[in-house]
Coordinates of C-alpha atoms in Angstrom, one line a residue:
Chain A
M2 CA 19.7 46.7 -19.8
D3 CA 18.8 45.9 -23.4
T4 CA 15.8 43.9 -24.6
A5 CA 17.9 40.7 -25.2
E6 CA 19.1 40.8 -21.6
V7 CA 15.6 41.4 -20.3
R8 CA 14.4 38.4 -22.4
Q9 CA 17.1 36.2 -20.8
K10 CA 16.1 37.3 -17.3
V11 CA 12.5 36.4 -18.0
L12 CA 13.4 33.2 -19.7
D13 CA 15.5 32.2 -16.6
I14 CA 12.4 32.7 -14.4
I15 CA 10.1 30.8 -16.8
A16 CA 12.6 27.9 -16.9
D17 CA 12.4 27.7 -13.1
V18 CA 8.6 27.7 -13.2
A19 CA 7.8 25.6 -16.3
L20 CA 10.1 22.9 -15.1
D21 CA 8.9 20.2 -17.4
D22 CA 8.7 22.2 -20.6
D23 CA 11.2 22.6 -23.5
L24 CA 11.8 26.4 -23.9
S25 CA 14.2 26.1 -26.9
D26 CA 11.5 26.8 -29.5
L27 CA 9.6 29.5 -27.7
D28 CA 7.8 31.9 -30.1
D29 CA 8.0 35.3 -28.6
S30 CA 4.9 36.6 -30.3
V31 CA 2.6 33.7 -29.2
A32 CA 1.0 33.6 -25.7
L33 CA 3.0 31.6 -23.2
R34 CA 0.0 29.6 -22.1
E35 CA -0.5 28.4 -25.7
Q36 CA 3.0 27.0 -25.8
L37 CA 3.7 25.9 -22.2
D38 CA 1.9 24.1 -19.5
L39 CA 1.2 27.2 -17.4
D40 CA -1.7 28.0 -15.2
S41 CA -2.7 31.0 -13.0
M42 CA -0.5 29.8 -10.1
D43 CA 2.5 29.7 -12.5
F44 CA 1.9 33.3 -13.5
L45 CA 1.9 34.2 -9.8
D46 CA 5.2 32.4 -9.5
I47 CA 6.6 34.5 -12.3
V48 CA 5.3 37.7 -10.6
M49 CA 6.8 36.6 -7.3
E50 CA 10.2 35.8 -8.9
L51 CA 10.3 39.2 -10.6
K52 CA 9.8 40.7 -7.2
K53 CA 12.3 38.5 -5.4
R54 CA 15.1 38.5 -8.0
H55 CA 14.7 42.0 -9.5
K56 CA 12.6 44.0 -7.1
I57 CA 10.1 44.6 -9.9
E58 CA 6.5 44.9 -8.8
V59 CA 3.8 43.9 -11.3
P60 CA 0.4 45.2 -10.2
Q61 CA -2.6 42.9 -10.8
E62 CA -4.1 45.1 -13.5
D63 CA -0.8 44.6 -15.5
Y64 CA -0.8 40.8 -15.4
P65 CA -2.1 40.7 -19.1
Q66 CA 1.2 42.3 -20.0
L67 CA 3.0 39.1 -19.2
A68 CA 1.0 37.1 -21.8
S69 CA 3.8 36.5 -24.3
M70 CA 7.5 36.8 -24.2
Q71 CA 7.4 39.8 -26.4
S72 CA 4.8 41.5 -24.2
C73 CA 6.9 40.7 -21.2
V74 CA 10.0 42.2 -22.7
D75 CA 8.1 45.3 -23.9
Y76 CA 6.5 45.8 -20.4
L77 CA 9.5 44.9 -18.2
T78 CA 12.4 46.6 -20.1
P79 CA 11.5 50.1 -18.8
K80 CA 11.1 48.6 -15.3
F81 CA 14.5 46.9 -15.4
N82 CA 16.0 50.2 -16.4
Q83 CA 14.4 52.3 -13.7
Chain B
M27 CA -21.6 -11.6 6.2
P28 CA -22.7 -11.0 2.6
N29 CA -19.9 -10.6 0.0
K30 CA -21.0 -6.9 -0.4
Q31 CA -20.0 -6.2 3.1
R32 CA -16.8 -8.3 3.0
I33 CA -13.8 -6.0 2.2
V34 CA -10.5 -7.3 0.9
I35 CA -7.1 -6.0 0.2
T36 CA -6.1 -6.4 -3.4
G37 CA -3.1 -4.0 -3.7
I38 CA -0.4 -2.5 -1.5
G39 CA 1.8 0.4 -2.4
L40 CA 4.4 1.7 0.1
T41 CA 7.6 3.4 0.8
A42 CA 9.4 2.9 4.1
P43 CA 12.8 3.9 5.4
N44 CA 14.0 0.4 4.5
G45 CA 12.1 -0.4 1.4
N46 CA 10.2 1.0 -1.5
N47 CA 7.8 -1.8 -2.2
L48 CA 6.3 -4.7 -0.1
S49 CA 8.9 -7.2 -1.2
E50 CA 11.8 -5.0 -0.2
F51 CA 10.1 -3.9 3.0
R52 CA 9.3 -7.5 4.1
G53 CA 12.8 -8.6 3.3
A54 CA 14.3 -5.9 5.4
L55 CA 12.0 -6.7 8.4
L56 CA 12.9 -10.4 8.2
E57 CA 16.6 -9.6 7.9
G58 CA 16.6 -6.9 10.6
K59 CA 17.8 -4.2 8.1
S60 CA 17.4 -0.7 9.6
G61 CA 16.3 2.3 7.6
L62 CA 17.4 4.8 10.3
Q63 CA 20.1 7.3 9.6
A64 CA 21.5 10.7 10.7
K65 CA 19.8 13.8 9.4
E66 CA 20.7 17.4 9.9
I67 CA 17.6 19.1 11.5
R68 CA 17.2 22.9 11.2
H69 CA 18.2 24.6 14.4
M70 CA 18.9 21.3 16.2
G71 CA 21.9 19.6 14.6
T72 CA 22.2 16.0 13.8
K73 CA 19.4 13.7 14.9
A74 CA 18.3 10.1 14.0
A75 CA 15.5 9.9 11.5
G76 CA 13.9 7.4 9.0
L77 CA 14.0 8.7 5.5
C78 CA 12.7 7.2 2.2
D79 CA 14.6 7.1 -1.1
F80 CA 11.8 6.4 -3.6
D81 CA 12.0 8.2 -6.9
E82 CA 9.7 11.2 -6.6
F83 CA 9.6 11.7 -10.3
R84 CA 8.5 8.2 -11.2
Y85 CA 4.8 9.2 -11.3
Q86 CA 5.0 13.0 -10.8
K87 CA 6.2 15.9 -12.9
R88 CA 8.9 18.2 -11.5
K89 CA 6.5 21.2 -11.5
T90 CA 3.8 19.6 -9.5
R91 CA 6.4 18.2 -7.0
K92 CA 7.7 21.8 -6.5
R93 CA 4.2 23.1 -6.1
G94 CA 3.1 20.4 -3.8
T95 CA 4.3 18.7 -0.6
R96 CA 6.5 15.8 0.4
A97 CA 3.5 14.2 1.9
G98 CA 1.6 14.5 -1.4
S99 CA 4.6 13.1 -3.3
I100 CA 4.8 10.1 -0.9
G101 CA 1.0 9.6 -1.4
I102 CA 1.3 9.7 -5.2
Y103 CA 4.1 7.2 -5.2
C104 CA 2.2 4.8 -2.9
A105 CA -1.1 5.2 -4.8
H106 CA 0.5 4.4 -8.1
Q107 CA 2.3 1.4 -6.7
A108 CA -0.9 0.1 -5.1
I109 CA -2.9 0.4 -8.3
L110 CA -0.2 -1.4 -10.3
D111 CA 0.0 -4.1 -7.7
A112 CA -3.7 -4.6 -7.8
E113 CA -3.6 -4.8 -11.6
I114 CA -6.5 -2.3 -11.8
D115 CA -7.3 -1.4 -15.5
W116 CA -6.9 2.4 -15.0
N117 CA -8.3 3.2 -18.4
T118 CA -11.7 1.6 -17.8
V119 CA -12.2 2.0 -14.0
D120 CA -14.8 4.6 -13.0
K121 CA -12.8 7.3 -11.4
D122 CA -15.9 8.9 -9.9
Q123 CA -16.4 5.7 -7.8
I124 CA -13.0 5.7 -6.2
G125 CA -12.4 7.1 -2.7
I126 CA -9.0 8.3 -1.5
Y127 CA -8.7 8.2 2.3
V128 CA -5.3 9.2 3.7
G129 CA -4.5 9.1 7.4
I130 CA -2.2 11.8 8.7
T131 CA -0.8 12.6 12.0
E132 CA -0.3 16.2 11.1
H133 CA 0.0 18.3 7.9
G134 CA 1.3 21.8 7.3
N135 CA 4.1 21.9 9.8
V136 CA 6.8 21.4 7.2
E137 CA 5.4 24.0 4.8
T138 CA 4.7 26.6 7.5
E139 CA 8.2 26.3 9.0
N140 CA 9.7 26.7 5.6
E141 CA 7.7 29.9 4.9
I142 CA 8.6 31.3 8.3
H143 CA 12.3 30.5 7.7
E144 CA 12.0 32.4 4.4
L145 CA 10.2 35.2 6.1
Y146 CA 13.2 35.7 8.4
Q147 CA 15.5 35.7 5.4
N148 CA 13.3 38.5 4.0
E149 CA 13.4 40.7 7.1
L150 CA 9.8 39.7 8.0
N151 CA 8.5 41.2 4.8
T152 CA 5.3 39.2 4.1
D153 CA 5.2 40.4 0.5
F154 CA 7.4 37.4 -0.3
W155 CA 5.2 34.9 1.5
S156 CA 4.2 32.2 -1.1
H157 CA 0.8 32.0 -2.7
H158 CA 1.4 28.3 -2.5
H159 CA 1.2 28.3 1.3
N160 CA -2.6 27.8 1.5
P161 CA -3.0 25.0 -1.0
R162 CA 0.1 23.3 0.5
T163 CA -1.2 23.5 4.1
V164 CA -4.9 22.8 3.9
A165 CA -5.5 19.6 5.8
N166 CA -6.7 17.7 2.7
A167 CA -3.6 18.5 0.7
P168 CA -1.9 15.1 0.5
A169 CA -5.2 13.4 -0.6
G170 CA -5.9 16.2 -3.0
E171 CA -2.5 15.9 -4.6
I172 CA -3.2 12.2 -5.2
S173 CA -6.6 12.9 -6.8
L174 CA -5.1 15.6 -9.0
N175 CA -2.3 13.3 -10.1
L176 CA -4.6 10.3 -10.8
G177 CA -7.6 12.2 -12.1
V178 CA -9.8 10.6 -9.4
T179 CA -13.1 12.6 -9.1
G180 CA -14.5 10.6 -6.2
P181 CA -14.1 11.8 -2.6
A182 CA -10.5 12.4 -1.6
Y183 CA -9.6 13.7 1.9
T184 CA -7.4 13.1 4.9
I185 CA -8.2 11.7 8.2
G186 CA -6.4 13.3 11.2
A187 CA -5.9 10.8 14.0
A188 CA -2.4 11.4 15.3
C189 CA -0.4 8.2 15.2
A190 CA -3.5 6.0 14.8
A191 CA -4.1 7.6 11.4
G192 CA -2.7 4.8 9.2
N193 CA -5.2 2.4 10.7
M194 CA -7.9 5.0 10.5
G195 CA -7.4 5.6 6.8
L196 CA -7.9 1.9 6.2
I197 CA -10.9 1.6 8.6
H198 CA -12.6 4.6 6.9
G199 CA -12.1 3.0 3.5
V200 CA -13.8 -0.2 4.7
Q201 CA -16.7 1.9 6.1
M202 CA -17.2 3.8 2.8
L203 CA -17.1 0.6 0.8
R204 CA -19.6 -1.1 3.1
A205 CA -21.8 2.0 2.9
G206 CA -21.8 1.8 -0.9
E207 CA -20.3 5.3 -1.2
V208 CA -17.5 4.1 -3.5
D209 CA -16.6 1.0 -5.4
L210 CA -12.8 1.1 -4.7
A211 CA -10.8 2.7 -2.0
I212 CA -7.2 3.9 -2.0
A213 CA -6.7 4.0 1.8
G214 CA -3.9 4.1 4.4
G215 CA -1.6 6.7 5.8
I216 CA 1.4 8.9 5.1
S217 CA 3.9 11.1 6.8
E218 CA 6.4 13.8 6.0
S219 CA 7.3 14.6 9.6
P220 CA 11.1 14.4 9.5
A221 CA 11.2 17.6 7.4
T222 CA 9.9 19.7 10.3
F223 CA 12.2 20.7 13.2
G224 CA 9.2 21.5 15.4
I225 CA 8.2 17.9 15.9
F226 CA 11.8 16.9 16.8
A227 CA 12.1 19.9 19.2
A228 CA 8.7 19.1 20.8
F229 CA 9.6 15.5 21.4
N230 CA 13.0 16.6 22.7
S231 CA 11.3 19.0 25.1
Q232 CA 9.0 16.2 26.2
G233 CA 12.0 14.0 26.9
A234 CA 10.7 11.6 24.3
L235 CA 13.1 12.0 21.4
G236 CA 15.1 8.8 20.8
S237 CA 18.8 9.1 20.5
H238 CA 21.9 7.0 20.2
E239 CA 25.4 7.5 18.8
N240 CA 24.5 5.0 16.2
P241 CA 21.2 6.2 14.6
E242 CA 20.2 2.6 13.7
L243 CA 20.0 2.0 17.5
S244 CA 18.0 5.2 18.3
S245 CA 14.6 3.4 18.3
R246 CA 14.5 0.6 20.9
P247 CA 10.9 -0.2 21.8
L248 CA 10.6 -2.5 24.8
D249 CA 14.3 -2.3 25.6
K250 CA 15.1 -1.3 29.1
N251 CA 17.3 1.6 27.9
R252 CA 15.0 3.0 25.3
N253 CA 14.8 6.8 25.4
G254 CA 12.1 7.8 22.9
I255 CA 10.8 8.1 19.4
T256 CA 12.8 8.2 16.2
I257 CA 10.8 10.4 13.7
S258 CA 10.4 8.9 10.2
E259 CA 8.6 9.5 7.0
G260 CA 6.8 6.9 4.9
G261 CA 3.6 5.9 3.3
C262 CA 1.4 2.9 2.7
L263 CA -1.8 2.9 0.7
Y264 CA -4.0 -0.1 0.1
I265 CA -6.5 -0.9 -2.6
L266 CA -9.6 -2.1 -0.9
E267 CA -12.6 -3.6 -2.7
R268 CA -15.7 -5.5 -1.9
L269 CA -15.1 -9.2 -2.1
E270 CA -17.6 -9.7 -4.9
D271 CA -15.9 -7.0 -7.0
A272 CA -12.4 -8.5 -6.4
Q273 CA -13.7 -12.0 -7.3
K274 CA -15.3 -10.7 -10.5
R275 CA -12.0 -9.5 -11.8
N276 CA -10.0 -12.5 -10.4
A277 CA -7.9 -10.1 -8.3
K278 CA -5.1 -11.4 -6.1
I279 CA -6.4 -11.1 -2.5
Y280 CA -3.8 -10.3 0.3
G281 CA -6.3 -10.6 3.1
E282 CA -9.7 -9.7 4.4
V283 CA -10.6 -7.0 6.9
A284 CA -12.0 -9.1 9.7
G285 CA -12.8 -6.3 12.2
Y286 CA -11.7 -3.1 13.9
A287 CA -12.3 -0.8 16.7
V288 CA -11.6 2.8 17.6
N289 CA -12.0 4.5 20.9
S290 CA -10.7 7.4 23.0
D291 CA -8.8 7.5 26.4
A292 CA -10.4 10.8 27.4
S293 CA -7.8 10.9 30.1
D294 CA -4.6 12.8 29.0
F295 CA -3.1 14.8 26.1
V296 CA -0.1 12.6 25.7
L297 CA 0.0 9.7 28.2
P298 CA -1.7 6.5 27.0
N299 CA -4.3 4.6 28.9
S300 CA -3.9 0.8 29.1
E301 CA -7.5 0.3 30.2
R302 CA -8.9 2.0 27.1
Q303 CA -6.4 0.2 24.9
T304 CA -7.5 -3.1 26.4
E305 CA -11.1 -2.1 25.6
C306 CA -10.2 -1.2 22.1
I307 CA -8.6 -4.6 21.4
H308 CA -11.6 -6.4 23.0
K309 CA -14.0 -4.3 20.8
A310 CA -12.0 -5.2 17.7
L311 CA -12.1 -8.9 18.5
K312 CA -15.9 -8.7 19.1
N313 CA -16.3 -6.8 15.8
A314 CA -14.4 -9.6 14.0
E315 CA -16.3 -12.3 15.9
L316 CA -13.0 -13.7 17.1
S317 CA -11.5 -14.5 20.5
A318 CA -7.9 -13.7 21.7
N319 CA -7.0 -17.3 21.1
D320 CA -7.8 -16.9 17.4
I321 CA -5.1 -14.2 16.8
D322 CA -1.7 -15.3 15.5
I323 CA 0.2 -12.0 15.4
V324 CA -0.2 -8.9 17.5
N325 CA 1.8 -6.0 16.0
M326 CA 2.4 -3.4 18.6
H327 CA 2.3 0.3 18.3
A328 CA 5.4 0.4 20.6
T329 CA 7.1 3.7 19.9
G330 CA 10.0 3.4 22.2
T331 CA 8.8 5.9 24.9
N332 CA 9.0 4.7 28.5
Q333 CA 5.3 5.0 29.5
G334 CA 3.9 4.3 26.0
D335 CA 5.5 0.9 25.8
I336 CA 4.6 -0.1 29.3
Q337 CA 1.0 0.9 29.0
E338 CA 0.6 -1.0 25.7
C339 CA 2.3 -4.1 27.2
K340 CA -0.2 -4.0 30.0
A341 CA -3.1 -3.9 27.5
I342 CA -1.6 -6.8 25.5
N343 CA -1.1 -8.9 28.6
N344 CA -4.6 -8.1 29.7
V345 CA -6.0 -9.7 26.5
F346 CA -3.4 -12.1 25.1
K347 CA -1.5 -13.5 28.2
G348 CA -1.7 -17.3 28.0
T349 CA -2.8 -17.4 24.3
S350 CA -0.6 -18.5 21.4
A351 CA -0.5 -15.1 19.8
H352 CA 3.0 -14.0 18.8
I353 CA 3.8 -10.4 19.5
N354 CA 6.1 -8.1 17.5
A355 CA 6.9 -4.5 16.9
T356 CA 8.4 -2.8 13.9
K357 CA 9.6 0.7 14.9
A358 CA 13.2 -0.4 15.8
L359 CA 13.9 -0.7 12.1
I360 CA 11.8 2.1 10.6
G361 CA 11.3 4.5 13.5
H362 CA 7.9 6.1 14.0
C363 CA 6.4 6.8 10.6
M364 CA 3.6 8.8 12.3
G365 CA 0.5 8.8 10.0
A366 CA 1.9 6.0 8.0
A367 CA 2.8 3.8 11.0
G368 CA -0.3 1.7 11.3
S369 CA -0.7 1.0 7.6
L370 CA 3.0 0.4 7.0
E371 CA 3.5 -1.9 10.0
L372 CA 0.4 -3.9 9.0
A373 CA 1.8 -4.3 5.5
G374 CA 5.1 -5.6 7.0
N375 CA 3.2 -8.4 8.6
I376 CA 0.7 -9.3 5.8
P377 CA 3.2 -11.5 3.9
S378 CA 3.1 -13.8 6.9
F379 CA -0.1 -15.3 5.4
E380 CA 2.1 -16.7 2.6
D381 CA 5.6 -17.1 4.0
S382 CA 4.5 -18.3 7.5
M383 CA 7.1 -16.2 9.2
V384 CA 6.6 -13.7 12.1
H385 CA 9.2 -10.9 11.8
G386 CA 11.1 -10.1 14.9
T387 CA 11.4 -7.1 17.2
Y388 CA 14.9 -5.6 17.0
N389 CA 17.2 -3.5 19.2
I390 CA 16.2 -5.2 22.4
D391 CA 19.5 -5.8 24.3
E392 CA 17.8 -6.1 27.7
L393 CA 14.0 -6.5 27.7
D394 CA 12.3 -4.1 30.2
E395 CA 10.7 -6.4 32.7
E396 CA 7.6 -4.3 32.6
C397 CA 7.4 -5.1 28.9
A398 CA 7.6 -8.9 29.3
M399 CA 4.9 -10.7 27.3
D400 CA 4.3 -14.3 26.2
N401 CA 5.6 -15.1 22.7
L402 CA 7.3 -11.8 22.1
V403 CA 9.4 -12.4 19.0
I404 CA 12.9 -10.8 19.6
G405 CA 15.4 -10.7 16.8
A406 CA 15.2 -13.5 14.3
P407 CA 11.8 -14.4 12.8
V408 CA 9.7 -17.3 14.0
K409 CA 8.2 -19.9 11.8
K410 CA 4.4 -20.1 12.3
E411 CA 1.3 -20.6 10.2
V412 CA -0.5 -17.3 10.3
K413 CA -4.2 -16.7 9.6
T414 CA -5.0 -13.6 11.6
I415 CA -3.1 -10.3 12.4
L416 CA -4.1 -7.7 14.9
N417 CA -2.5 -4.3 14.4
N418 CA -2.5 -1.7 17.1
S419 CA -2.0 2.0 16.4
F420 CA -2.4 4.7 19.1
G421 CA -2.1 8.4 19.1
M422 CA -1.9 11.6 21.1
L423 CA -5.1 13.0 22.6
G424 CA -5.9 9.4 23.4
I425 CA -7.0 7.9 20.1
N426 CA -6.7 4.1 20.0
S427 CA -7.3 1.8 17.0
S428 CA -7.0 -2.0 16.6
L429 CA -7.5 -3.5 13.1
I430 CA -7.7 -7.3 12.4
I431 CA -6.9 -8.8 9.0
K432 CA -7.5 -12.4 8.3
K433 CA -6.1 -14.7 5.6
Y434 CA -8.5 -15.0 2.7
I435 CA -9.2 -18.6 2.1

């Protein structure tokens, strides 16, 4: 799976979590929390959906890797391809 | 009584199976319009239920609705409607001096059942159990969701009182205002019960789940052929204020809380006790400094169970036989709205102060002779000047409540 496909998978999850936000102008290099109305429970939602939909486990110490879309893609691409 | 101790109703927000505001609800009760319908219940098939169709997203974002509960969503809708109705200036009101007191019959059944259902889809792997489970199921959740939505920083909690809870929310609001704990109370009751199969299954096992081929006829309080409760959702929250505060802002006043009483049967888990109910009504009258002859409407709890209706009719006859009080019951049209029942059914009668009508009791084809009472209003409404309403709400584990509202003159 290439990085564009991984980005789309992550975007699909965020769209189902940040239900009231417009994701069309998301800046991949900026922290998601700075652009979207997300709190700690939302990040747990993202972690749970990665587990449910893609069987990807994100250990608690790696949560900072989900800060921005770019960091998500960098961190998750190898896991999607395992 | 000094004005500081006199508590008045200045706003009403509600959703019922047959109306999403007081005007719609009252109209439906006067016309005999049912809100009961068929609903597919998990593991059980089609059952009659009362469901509300208010717009969940009118006052709530999609994300908080998904994160929260149906009970919270009902509460948020009712609270906003009540605030608008009371014409509270939300930008200037001190939100630290507002109390939110929400009566609930139960909370957490719906959310727990959903998680267990998911657990079985996931081969009993608890790794997929939602982190939202705890905040959704804590007993204060519906009140907390309202406080989060409104930014109210005063006390916000629920009051568990089985099916007396709607009255209990109101009574508690009155007590907190009289104690000076808050300056404004958002108080009443809510229910999300039709979303849980367990409550249907339990009433079914108890032989107390109302049924009929036409769901609109499934709830038949006082009818000889009644066969149980129709489970409904709903909510009704009131704005309560001290009379002097309401007068200061020239608020519209729906009515004044004249008195109330709460007691316990201490006799059975589920079977009601007419002696304790009689005592509760007498205590409420004494608290209001009124006699039975002063009451114009008695709104019954009357759920449509065999024993429940008979016991309450005995209590009402013990107190009101030979008086001019008119008796009615509401659940034939809306089912049993559980934690919302007391507050909703009271709201359905409060417009009587203005329109001088007593709404009728429907779905009585053949009155049970053990439920015969003087001045029972069956079917079409009765014209009558109304100055006082006594509202009964009783619940499992033997909790009884009677609340008296009088016309503000």
